[in-house]
């Protein structure tokens, strides 16, 4: 597999194949991130596309180290902007989580097949019941695997605050999952 | 039982690594010696009355009355232990708590399972046409500073607080233009409002020269516009020149017509004024000549 530095360098030189490789490498992450924020497959797709357009326009400033946090930051900002603009629509809690997942793909791939697993649906439902802040912490730390320092930079908050917020979010999720299914993890 | 035996017993009482024979001897001494039985047999008899639930309840009561519940501390230790190995003391303290707290004990396997399940949510495949769509959108957009400038400007405007910032800047500009002590037009808005409050006749009577200024400015603007139009179209194709001439003729007709309408309006206003104030007749005469001159110039053009 080509390393990210090479791909980025080729992208900056205008190599369209390199750009395609970059899109293919990060599309599912960006799409998943957008989906976690907006909880709507079509909107997540639009947002993911917009994220890549934004990345394309700023390729010159993209650095290899911290590339993932950077694109997640772009995705987060766009998602939050979109959510602010569409705040008047129906509240998220009114929609079933499975709706978005089912809509997202007509031909289920490996990820969607995984989501059909009952345990994952349970986790998804628990995530849906969490507050936006806690869900964001889970998304950035547990799902996308950013470290505390990267999250602190991304959210512009002290690292101690991020640490305690992350712990609280994990506990909240665990308690919610156990409320839904006491046998989870046993 | 002799004093020596009791000393021998006390020395071995606290040791866990006694050989079997010595342990039996210690137990035998405890049961046979009245003094040692009273001193060291008491805790055993006391603990025998504390069943596990009673002991837990007692611990909880004591904690409630002293330091408070230790569950929140245990929960944070559980999270920390998932991120990195805790030191042995913390681990043992946590294990002790988990043995007696069912709620916290249930959290541990749930959190462990979550840390395995959640990373699977990191990716979610969009439809197969996604890459093609992104390529189609991005290949049509040239990169470089103009694009970035445009995108940055658009992004800046799309921010929720952009309207607030624009309002602030606008208010500052208004103050600088009309309110700052160094501004040449300071207080103009107040004068304008006062002028609007006065009747039209009184304005015309007190400030006779304004219609002359308006007409002269209109003439100059017309000439300047025409000059710019000619300059910009100089050297273009014949077709464009013809179009320009046609539009110029139309504009001239429009200009003449506008002047006629304007002149007529001014005449009417001045007639009205002269009916009220006979002394303003010479001024009307002057304005007529100016208007006619302007009209002549426009038609000559």
Short mmCIF file of C-alpha atoms in Angstrom, two decimals:
data_model
loop_
_atom_site.label_atom_id
_atom_site.label_comp_id
_atom_site.label_asym_id
_atom_site.label_seq_id
_atom_site.Cartn_x
_atom_site.Cartn_y
_atom_site.Cartn_z
CA UNK A 1 0.00 0.00 0.00
CA UNK A 2 1.26 3.45 -0.93
CA UNK A 3 2.20 5.66 1.96
CA UNK A 4 0.19 8.76 2.61
CA UNK A 5 3.10 11.16 2.06
CA UNK A 6 3.61 9.89 -1.50
CA UNK A 7 -0.07 10.09 -2.30
CA UNK A 8 -0.32 13.61 -0.95
CA UNK A 9 2.74 14.72 -2.89
CA UNK A 10 1.30 13.27 -6.09
CA UNK A 11 -2.02 14.95 -5.39
CA UNK A 12 -0.30 18.29 -5.03
CA UNK A 13 1.34 17.72 -8.41
CA UNK A 14 -2.10 17.24 -9.91
CA UNK A 15 -2.07 13.45 -10.30
CA UNK A 16 -5.72 12.50 -10.54
CA UNK A 17 -5.05 8.86 -9.83
CA UNK A 18 -3.39 9.79 -6.57
CA UNK A 19 -6.39 11.90 -5.67
CA UNK A 20 -8.67 8.98 -6.43
CA UNK A 21 -6.53 6.75 -4.21
CA UNK A 22 -6.78 9.29 -1.41
CA UNK A 23 -10.55 9.49 -1.75
CA UNK A 24 -10.85 5.72 -1.74
CA UNK A 25 -8.67 5.42 1.32
CA UNK A 26 -10.59 7.88 3.48
CA UNK A 27 -14.10 7.87 2.06
CA UNK A 28 -15.56 5.29 4.43
CA UNK A 29 -14.14 7.05 7.46
CA UNK A 30 -15.43 10.42 6.38
CA UNK A 31 -18.79 8.99 5.42
CA UNK A 32 -19.08 7.20 8.77
CA UNK A 33 -18.13 10.37 10.63
CA UNK A 34 -20.69 12.41 8.75
CA UNK A 35 -23.30 9.73 9.32
CA UNK A 36 -22.63 9.75 13.05
CA UNK A 37 -23.21 13.46 13.16
CA UNK A 38 -26.22 13.91 10.90
CA UNK A 39 -27.77 10.39 11.20
CA UNK A 40 -29.02 10.54 7.65
CA UNK A 41 -27.44 8.54 4.84
CA UNK A 42 -28.14 10.95 1.99
CA UNK A 43 -27.06 13.97 3.94
CA UNK A 44 -23.94 12.15 5.13
CA UNK A 45 -23.08 11.37 1.52
CA UNK A 46 -23.45 15.01 0.50
CA UNK A 47 -21.37 16.12 3.43
CA UNK A 48 -18.66 13.55 2.75
CA UNK A 49 -18.47 14.80 -0.81
CA UNK A 50 -18.22 18.38 0.42
CA UNK A 51 -15.44 17.35 2.81
CA UNK A 52 -13.40 15.98 -0.06
CA UNK A 53 -13.96 19.12 -2.09
CA UNK A 54 -12.69 21.13 0.86
CA UNK A 55 -9.67 18.84 1.22
CA UNK A 56 -8.95 19.15 -2.50
CA UNK A 57 -8.95 22.92 -2.27
CA UNK A 58 -6.54 22.87 0.65
CA UNK A 59 -4.22 20.09 -0.41
CA UNK A 60 -1.28 22.48 -0.34
CA UNK A 61 -1.66 22.96 3.39
CA UNK A 62 -2.24 19.26 4.16
CA UNK A 63 0.46 17.61 6.22
CA UNK A 64 1.16 13.91 6.49
CA UNK A 65 1.38 13.92 10.26
CA UNK A 66 -2.02 14.64 11.67
CA UNK A 67 -3.78 14.15 8.35
CA UNK A 68 -6.59 12.08 9.84
CA UNK A 69 -7.33 14.55 12.66
CA UNK A 70 -7.26 17.32 10.08
CA UNK A 71 -9.81 15.71 7.76
CA UNK A 72 -11.95 14.73 10.74
CA UNK A 73 -11.85 18.33 11.85
CA UNK A 74 -12.97 19.46 8.38
CA UNK A 75 -15.75 16.87 8.47
CA UNK A 76 -16.83 17.88 11.96
CA UNK A 77 -16.97 21.57 11.12
CA UNK A 78 -19.02 20.96 8.00
CA UNK A 79 -21.39 18.63 9.84
CA UNK A 80 -21.91 21.08 12.66
CA UNK A 81 -22.54 23.90 10.19
CA UNK A 82 -25.10 21.74 8.41
CA UNK A 83 -26.77 20.75 11.67
CA UNK A 84 -27.03 24.37 12.72
CA UNK A 85 -28.65 25.29 9.44
CA UNK A 86 -31.13 22.44 9.59
CA UNK A 87 -31.98 22.71 13.24
CA UNK A 88 -35.61 23.37 12.46
CA UNK A 89 -36.17 19.88 11.11
CA UNK A 90 -37.51 16.93 13.11
CA UNK A 91 -35.46 16.04 16.19
CA UNK A 92 -33.03 13.17 15.80
CA UNK A 93 -34.66 11.12 18.52
CA UNK A 94 -37.80 10.86 16.41
CA UNK A 95 -36.02 8.79 13.82
CA UNK A 96 -35.11 5.18 14.10
CA UNK A 97 -31.41 4.47 13.85
CA UNK A 98 -31.95 1.48 11.61
CA UNK A 99 -33.61 3.71 9.04
CA UNK A 100 -30.40 5.52 8.24
CA UNK A 101 -28.35 2.37 8.12
CA UNK A 102 -30.75 0.60 5.85
CA UNK A 103 -31.13 3.54 3.53
CA UNK A 104 -27.40 4.00 3.28
CA UNK A 105 -26.82 1.07 1.01
CA UNK A 106 -28.90 -0.88 -1.40
CA UNK A 107 -26.30 -3.63 -1.71
CA UNK A 108 -24.94 -4.29 1.76
CA UNK A 109 -21.19 -4.48 1.99
CA UNK A 110 -19.16 -5.92 4.78
CA UNK A 111 -19.71 -2.90 7.03
CA UNK A 112 -23.45 -2.88 6.59
CA UNK A 113 -23.61 -6.61 7.15
CA UNK A 114 -21.72 -6.01 10.34
CA UNK A 115 -24.23 -3.38 11.35
CA UNK A 116 -27.06 -5.79 10.93
CA UNK A 117 -25.61 -7.71 13.80
CA UNK A 118 -27.93 -7.40 16.75
CA UNK A 119 -25.20 -6.40 19.14
CA UNK A 120 -24.06 -3.57 16.96
CA UNK A 121 -27.60 -2.35 16.51
CA UNK A 122 -27.87 -2.29 20.26
CA UNK A 123 -24.74 -0.16 20.55
CA UNK A 124 -26.03 2.08 17.81
CA UNK A 125 -29.31 2.57 19.62
CA UNK A 126 -27.45 3.40 22.81
CA UNK A 127 -25.31 5.92 20.93
CA UNK A 128 -28.46 7.51 19.61
CA UNK A 129 -29.73 8.07 23.14
CA UNK A 130 -26.61 9.90 24.24
CA UNK A 131 -26.14 13.63 24.37
CA UNK A 132 -24.42 15.25 21.37
CA UNK A 133 -21.29 16.05 23.35
CA UNK A 134 -20.89 12.55 24.72
CA UNK A 135 -21.56 10.99 21.33
CA UNK A 136 -18.93 13.23 19.79
CA UNK A 137 -16.39 12.12 22.36
CA UNK A 138 -17.19 8.48 21.65
CA UNK A 139 -16.95 9.14 17.93
CA UNK A 140 -13.58 10.84 18.09
CA UNK A 141 -11.87 8.72 20.72
CA UNK A 142 -13.39 5.26 20.66
CA UNK A 143 -14.59 5.05 17.08
CA UNK A 144 -12.06 7.10 15.11
CA UNK A 145 -9.24 6.35 17.54
CA UNK A 146 -7.87 9.84 18.03
CA UNK A 147 -5.76 10.36 21.12
CA UNK A 148 -6.61 12.85 23.85
CA UNK A 149 -4.12 15.42 22.60
CA UNK A 150 -5.54 15.35 19.09
CA UNK A 151 -9.09 15.63 20.38
CA UNK A 152 -8.12 18.50 22.66
CA UNK A 153 -6.64 20.33 19.67
CA UNK A 154 -9.63 19.54 17.50
CA UNK A 155 -12.18 20.68 20.06
CA UNK A 156 -10.00 23.50 21.35
CA UNK A 157 -10.34 22.38 24.97
CA UNK A 158 -7.87 21.52 27.75
CA UNK A 159 -6.64 17.94 27.72
CA UNK A 160 -7.88 17.35 31.29
CA UNK A 161 -11.39 18.36 30.29
CA UNK A 162 -11.26 16.05 27.31
CA UNK A 163 -10.06 13.18 29.47
CA UNK A 164 -12.86 13.50 31.99
CA UNK A 165 -15.43 14.09 29.25
CA UNK A 166 -14.23 10.97 27.47
CA UNK A 167 -14.49 8.86 30.61
CA UNK A 168 -17.96 10.20 31.34
CA UNK A 169 -19.07 9.46 27.79
CA UNK A 170 -17.79 5.89 27.95
CA UNK A 171 -19.53 5.25 31.23
CA UNK A 172 -22.74 6.83 29.94
CA UNK A 173 -22.65 4.59 26.90
CA UNK A 174 -21.94 1.47 28.96
CA UNK A 175 -24.78 2.24 31.35
CA UNK A 176 -27.17 2.94 28.48
CA UNK A 177 -26.24 -0.30 26.75
CA UNK A 178 -26.74 -2.21 30.00
CA UNK A 179 -30.12 -0.58 30.44
CA UNK A 180 -31.13 -1.74 26.99
CA UNK A 181 -29.66 -5.19 27.40
CA UNK A 182 -28.37 -6.25 30.84
CA UNK A 183 -26.59 -9.23 29.31
CA UNK A 184 -24.31 -7.08 27.09
CA UNK A 185 -20.65 -7.94 27.64
CA UNK A 186 -21.41 -10.86 29.92
CA UNK B 1 -0.77 -22.18 80.36
CA UNK B 2 2.53 -20.51 81.07
CA UNK B 3 3.55 -16.97 80.17
CA UNK B 4 6.19 -18.33 77.80
CA UNK B 5 3.57 -20.26 75.85
CA UNK B 6 1.47 -17.13 75.47
CA UNK B 7 4.48 -15.18 74.17
CA UNK B 8 5.27 -18.04 71.80
CA UNK B 9 1.63 -17.97 70.64
CA UNK B 10 1.60 -14.18 70.06
CA UNK B 11 4.78 -14.35 68.00
CA UNK B 12 3.19 -16.84 65.66
CA UNK B 13 -0.30 -15.41 65.58
CA UNK B 14 0.30 -12.84 62.84
CA UNK B 15 2.33 -15.14 60.61
CA UNK B 16 0.70 -16.71 57.57
CA UNK B 17 3.54 -19.08 56.73
CA UNK B 18 3.39 -21.36 59.75
CA UNK B 19 4.10 -25.04 59.27
CA UNK B 20 1.10 -27.27 59.77
CA UNK B 21 2.31 -28.57 63.14
CA UNK B 22 2.88 -25.09 64.56
CA UNK B 23 -0.50 -23.88 63.22
CA UNK B 24 -2.23 -26.72 65.09
CA UNK B 25 -0.32 -25.84 68.23
CA UNK B 26 -1.40 -22.21 67.93
CA UNK B 27 -5.04 -23.23 67.53
CA UNK B 28 -4.75 -25.57 70.48
CA UNK B 29 -3.28 -22.80 72.62
CA UNK B 30 -6.06 -20.40 71.60
CA UNK B 31 -8.75 -22.83 72.61
CA UNK B 32 -7.09 -23.84 75.89
CA UNK B 33 -5.70 -20.52 77.15
CA UNK B 34 -8.37 -18.37 78.77
CA UNK B 35 -6.36 -15.16 78.49
CA UNK B 36 -5.42 -15.59 74.79
CA UNK B 37 -8.93 -16.79 74.00
CA UNK B 38 -10.35 -13.55 75.37
CA UNK B 39 -7.78 -11.37 73.68
CA UNK B 40 -7.47 -12.94 70.25
CA UNK B 41 -10.59 -15.04 69.97
CA UNK B 42 -12.83 -11.96 70.14
CA UNK B 43 -12.34 -10.73 66.58
CA UNK B 44 -13.17 -14.16 65.21
CA UNK B 45 -16.34 -14.39 67.15
CA UNK B 46 -17.27 -10.85 66.14
CA UNK B 47 -16.60 -11.38 62.43
CA UNK B 48 -18.56 -14.59 62.54
CA UNK B 49 -21.66 -12.58 63.30
CA UNK B 50 -21.10 -10.24 60.31
CA UNK B 51 -22.48 -11.97 57.27
CA UNK B 52 -21.46 -10.68 53.85
CA UNK B 53 -24.56 -8.56 53.16
CA UNK B 54 -24.41 -7.06 56.63
CA UNK B 55 -20.76 -6.23 56.20
CA UNK B 56 -21.44 -4.59 52.80
CA UNK B 57 -24.30 -2.59 54.22
CA UNK B 58 -22.15 -1.51 57.10
CA UNK B 59 -19.36 -0.43 54.75
CA UNK B 60 -21.81 1.54 52.66
CA UNK B 61 -23.24 3.28 55.71
CA UNK B 62 -19.80 4.22 56.97
CA UNK B 63 -18.78 5.55 53.55
CA UNK B 64 -21.98 7.56 53.26
CA UNK B 65 -21.25 9.17 56.59
CA UNK B 66 -17.59 9.83 55.82
CA UNK B 67 -16.10 10.10 52.34
CA UNK B 68 -19.22 9.39 50.31
CA UNK B 69 -19.73 6.66 47.76
CA UNK B 70 -16.57 5.38 46.14
CA UNK B 71 -18.32 4.26 42.95
CA UNK B 72 -17.50 7.40 40.97
CA UNK B 73 -13.82 7.00 41.79
CA UNK B 74 -14.03 3.32 40.90
CA UNK B 75 -15.69 4.17 37.58
CA UNK B 76 -12.93 6.55 36.59
CA UNK B 77 -10.34 3.93 37.65
CA UNK B 78 -12.12 1.38 35.48
CA UNK B 79 -11.88 3.72 32.47
CA UNK B 80 -8.23 4.42 33.17
CA UNK B 81 -7.49 0.72 33.50
CA UNK B 82 -8.94 0.21 30.00
CA UNK B 83 -6.54 2.78 28.55
CA UNK B 84 -3.42 1.60 30.37
CA UNK B 85 -2.39 -0.89 33.02
CA UNK B 86 -2.94 0.56 36.50
CA UNK B 87 -0.30 0.28 39.17
CA UNK B 88 -0.67 -2.77 41.46
CA UNK B 89 -2.07 -0.83 44.41
CA UNK B 90 -4.80 0.82 42.33
CA UNK B 91 -5.62 -2.49 40.70
CA UNK B 92 -6.01 -4.24 44.05
CA UNK B 93 -8.12 -1.42 45.49
CA UNK B 94 -10.33 -1.55 42.42
CA UNK B 95 -10.68 -5.30 42.64
CA UNK B 96 -11.70 -5.00 46.29
CA UNK B 97 -14.39 -2.50 45.33
CA UNK B 98 -15.62 -4.60 42.43
CA UNK B 99 -16.00 -7.63 44.71
CA UNK B 100 -18.51 -5.76 46.81
CA UNK B 101 -20.19 -3.46 44.23
CA UNK B 102 -22.30 -5.25 41.67
CA UNK B 103 -23.14 -2.13 39.64
CA UNK B 104 -19.47 -1.30 39.05
CA UNK B 105 -18.63 -4.94 38.42
CA UNK B 106 -21.20 -5.08 35.62
CA UNK B 107 -19.63 -2.06 33.96
CA UNK B 108 -16.26 -3.71 33.45
CA UNK B 109 -17.25 -6.37 30.89
CA UNK B 110 -19.61 -3.91 29.18
CA UNK B 111 -16.83 -1.36 28.76
CA UNK B 112 -14.42 -4.02 27.56
CA UNK B 113 -16.94 -5.20 24.98
CA UNK B 114 -17.59 -1.63 23.87
CA UNK B 115 -13.91 -0.98 23.31
CA UNK B 116 -13.96 -3.95 20.92
CA UNK B 117 -17.23 -3.08 19.20
CA UNK B 118 -16.91 0.65 18.73
CA UNK B 119 -13.92 0.74 16.34
CA UNK B 120 -16.06 -1.13 13.82
CA UNK B 121 -18.16 2.01 13.47
CA UNK B 122 -15.16 3.93 12.13
CA UNK B 123 -15.88 3.03 8.54
CA UNK B 124 -19.11 2.86 6.63
CA UNK B 125 -19.03 2.34 2.89
CA UNK B 126 -20.89 4.84 0.77
CA UNK B 127 -22.41 3.75 -2.51
CA UNK B 128 -20.06 2.69 -5.34
CA UNK B 129 -20.61 5.93 -7.26
CA UNK B 130 -19.26 8.09 -4.48
CA UNK B 131 -15.67 8.27 -5.78
CA UNK B 132 -16.82 9.14 -9.29
CA UNK B 133 -19.01 11.90 -7.92
CA UNK B 134 -16.18 13.35 -5.87
CA UNK B 135 -13.84 13.21 -8.86
CA UNK B 136 -16.42 14.92 -11.04
CA UNK B 137 -16.85 17.70 -8.53
CA UNK B 138 -13.19 18.23 -7.77
CA UNK B 139 -11.74 17.95 -11.28
CA UNK B 140 -13.96 20.82 -12.39
CA UNK B 141 -12.51 23.06 -9.73
CA UNK B 142 -9.05 24.47 -10.32
CA UNK B 143 -6.90 24.68 -7.25
CA UNK B 144 -4.92 27.76 -6.36
CA UNK B 145 -5.28 30.96 -4.44
CA UNK B 146 -8.33 32.38 -6.28
CA UNK B 147 -10.31 29.24 -5.52
CA UNK B 148 -9.13 29.21 -1.96
CA UNK B 149 -9.90 32.89 -1.61
CA UNK B 150 -13.38 32.33 -2.98
CA UNK B 151 -13.91 29.31 -0.77
CA UNK B 152 -12.57 31.14 2.25
CA UNK B 153 -14.78 34.13 1.59
CA UNK B 154 -17.80 31.85 1.13
CA UNK B 155 -16.93 29.95 4.27
CA UNK B 156 -16.55 33.21 6.16
CA UNK B 157 -19.94 34.41 5.02
CA UNK B 158 -21.63 31.12 5.84
CA UNK B 159 -20.62 31.29 9.47
CA UNK B 160 -23.54 31.95 11.82
CA UNK B 161 -21.88 34.97 13.37
CA UNK B 162 -20.94 36.58 10.05
CA UNK B 163 -24.14 38.66 10.07
CA UNK B 164 -23.33 39.89 13.55
CA UNK B 165 -19.80 40.84 12.51
CA UNK B 166 -21.02 42.58 9.37
CA UNK B 167 -23.56 44.49 11.42
CA UNK B 168 -20.84 45.56 13.82
CA UNK B 169 -18.53 46.72 11.02
CA UNK B 170 -21.43 48.53 9.35
CA UNK B 171 -22.29 50.33 12.56
CA UNK B 172 -18.65 51.34 13.02
CA UNK B 173 -18.48 52.67 9.47
CA UNK B 174 -21.68 54.66 9.94
CA UNK B 175 -20.28 56.15 13.09
CA UNK B 176 -16.96 56.98 11.40
CA UNK B 177 -18.72 58.68 8.49
CA UNK B 178 -21.47 60.52 10.31
CA UNK B 179 -20.50 60.55 13.95
CA UNK B 180 -16.73 60.84 14.27
CA UNK B 181 -15.45 64.32 15.25
CA UNK B 182 -13.02 64.35 12.30
CA UNK B 183 -15.68 63.43 9.74
CA UNK B 184 -16.44 66.20 7.19
CA UNK B 185 -20.06 65.10 6.91
CA UNK B 186 -20.67 64.86 10.61
CA UNK B 187 -24.29 65.59 11.43
CA UNK B 188 -25.36 65.38 7.79
CA UNK B 189 -28.07 62.91 8.63
CA UNK B 190 -29.54 65.30 11.18
CA UNK B 191 -29.58 68.13 8.66
CA UNK B 192 -31.10 65.81 6.06
CA UNK B 193 -33.88 64.79 8.42
CA UNK B 194 -34.55 68.45 9.27
CA UNK B 195 -34.67 69.33 5.59
CA UNK B 196 -37.12 66.53 4.92
CA UNK B 197 -39.38 67.82 7.62
CA UNK B 198 -39.62 71.25 5.91
CA UNK B 199 -42.12 71.89 3.06
CA UNK B 200 -40.69 71.67 -0.49
CA UNK B 201 -41.45 75.33 -1.24
CA UNK B 202 -39.43 76.57 1.67
CA UNK B 203 -36.41 74.50 0.58
CA UNK B 204 -36.61 75.89 -2.94
CA UNK B 205 -37.00 79.40 -1.62
CA UNK B 206 -34.15 79.26 0.81
CA UNK B 207 -31.72 77.24 -1.25
CA UNK B 208 -32.21 78.41 -4.79
CA UNK B 209 -28.99 77.00 -6.24
CA UNK B 210 -29.67 73.29 -5.70
CA UNK B 211 -31.62 72.75 -8.95
CA UNK B 212 -28.76 74.33 -10.90
CA UNK B 213 -26.34 71.96 -9.23
CA UNK B 214 -28.52 68.96 -10.02
CA UNK B 215 -28.79 69.88 -13.66
CA UNK B 216 -25.10 70.59 -14.03
CA UNK B 217 -24.23 67.28 -12.36
CA UNK B 218 -26.64 65.42 -14.62
CA UNK B 219 -25.02 66.95 -17.66
CA UNK B 220 -21.54 66.12 -16.52
CA UNK B 221 -22.56 62.54 -15.68
CA UNK B 222 -24.11 62.10 -19.08
CA UNK B 223 -21.01 63.39 -20.83
CA UNK B 224 -18.72 61.24 -18.72
CA UNK B 225 -20.80 58.11 -19.32
CA UNK B 226 -20.81 58.74 -23.02
CA UNK B 227 -17.06 59.29 -23.01
CA UNK B 228 -16.43 56.06 -21.12
CA UNK B 229 -18.70 54.16 -23.45
CA UNK B 230 -16.85 55.47 -26.50
CA UNK B 231 -13.47 54.71 -25.01
CA UNK B 232 -14.40 51.19 -24.04
CA UNK B 233 -15.84 50.38 -27.44
CA UNK B 234 -13.09 52.03 -29.47
CA UNK B 235 -11.44 49.55 -31.82
CA UNK B 236 -14.15 46.92 -31.55
CA UNK B 237 -15.84 45.38 -34.57
CA UNK B 238 -18.11 47.33 -36.86
CA UNK B 239 -21.10 45.44 -35.68
CA UNK B 240 -20.48 46.43 -32.13
CA UNK B 241 -19.94 50.03 -33.21
CA UNK B 242 -23.28 50.04 -34.98
CA UNK B 243 -24.97 48.60 -31.98
CA UNK B 244 -23.32 51.16 -29.82
CA UNK B 245 -24.49 53.97 -32.09
CA UNK B 246 -27.99 52.63 -32.05
CA UNK B 247 -27.94 52.38 -28.27
CA UNK B 248 -26.35 55.81 -28.05
CA UNK B 249 -29.15 57.31 -30.16
CA UNK B 250 -31.68 55.59 -27.92
CA UNK B 251 -29.90 56.83 -24.84
CA UNK B 252 -29.81 60.33 -26.27
CA UNK B 253 -33.52 60.24 -26.92
CA UNK B 254 -34.07 58.96 -23.44
CA UNK B 255 -31.82 61.66 -22.05
CA UNK B 256 -33.64 64.38 -23.97
CA UNK B 257 -36.96 63.07 -22.84
CA UNK B 258 -35.74 62.95 -19.25
CA UNK B 259 -34.51 66.50 -19.52
CA UNK B 260 -37.83 67.59 -20.94
CA UNK B 261 -39.68 65.94 -18.11
CA UNK B 262 -37.28 67.38 -15.59
CA UNK B 263 -37.51 70.86 -17.07
CA UNK B 264 -41.27 70.69 -17.14
CA UNK B 265 -41.35 69.63 -13.50
CA UNK B 266 -39.03 72.44 -12.51
CA UNK B 267 -41.08 74.96 -14.45
CA UNK B 268 -44.19 73.84 -12.68
CA UNK B 269 -42.50 74.09 -9.31
CA UNK B 270 -41.15 77.54 -10.11
CA UNK B 271 -44.51 78.69 -11.38
CA UNK B 272 -45.96 77.61 -8.10
CA UNK B 273 -43.22 79.48 -6.27
CA UNK B 274 -43.63 82.62 -8.35
CA UNK B 275 -47.36 82.57 -7.68
CA UNK B 276 -46.59 82.64 -3.98
CA UNK B 277 -43.52 84.92 -4.06
CA UNK B 278 -43.27 87.41 -6.96
CA UNK B 279 -39.72 88.36 -5.97
CA UNK B 280 -38.38 84.97 -7.11
CA UNK B 281 -39.24 85.68 -10.81
CA UNK B 282 -35.70 86.57 -11.90
CA UNK B 283 -34.43 83.35 -10.43
CA UNK B 284 -36.96 81.44 -12.49
CA UNK B 285 -35.65 83.23 -15.56
CA UNK B 286 -32.09 82.20 -14.74
CA UNK B 287 -33.03 78.61 -14.23
CA UNK B 288 -34.93 78.55 -17.50
CA UNK B 289 -31.87 79.63 -19.35
CA UNK B 290 -29.74 77.02 -17.62
CA UNK B 291 -32.23 74.28 -18.33
CA UNK B 292 -32.51 75.27 -21.96
CA UNK B 293 -28.76 75.37 -22.30
CA UNK B 294 -28.48 71.89 -20.89
CA UNK B 295 -31.21 70.68 -23.21
CA UNK B 296 -29.46 72.20 -26.21
CA UNK B 297 -26.20 70.56 -25.25
CA UNK B 298 -27.84 67.19 -24.94
CA UNK B 299 -29.56 67.45 -28.31
CA UNK B 300 -26.33 68.62 -29.95
CA UNK B 301 -24.64 65.54 -28.63
#
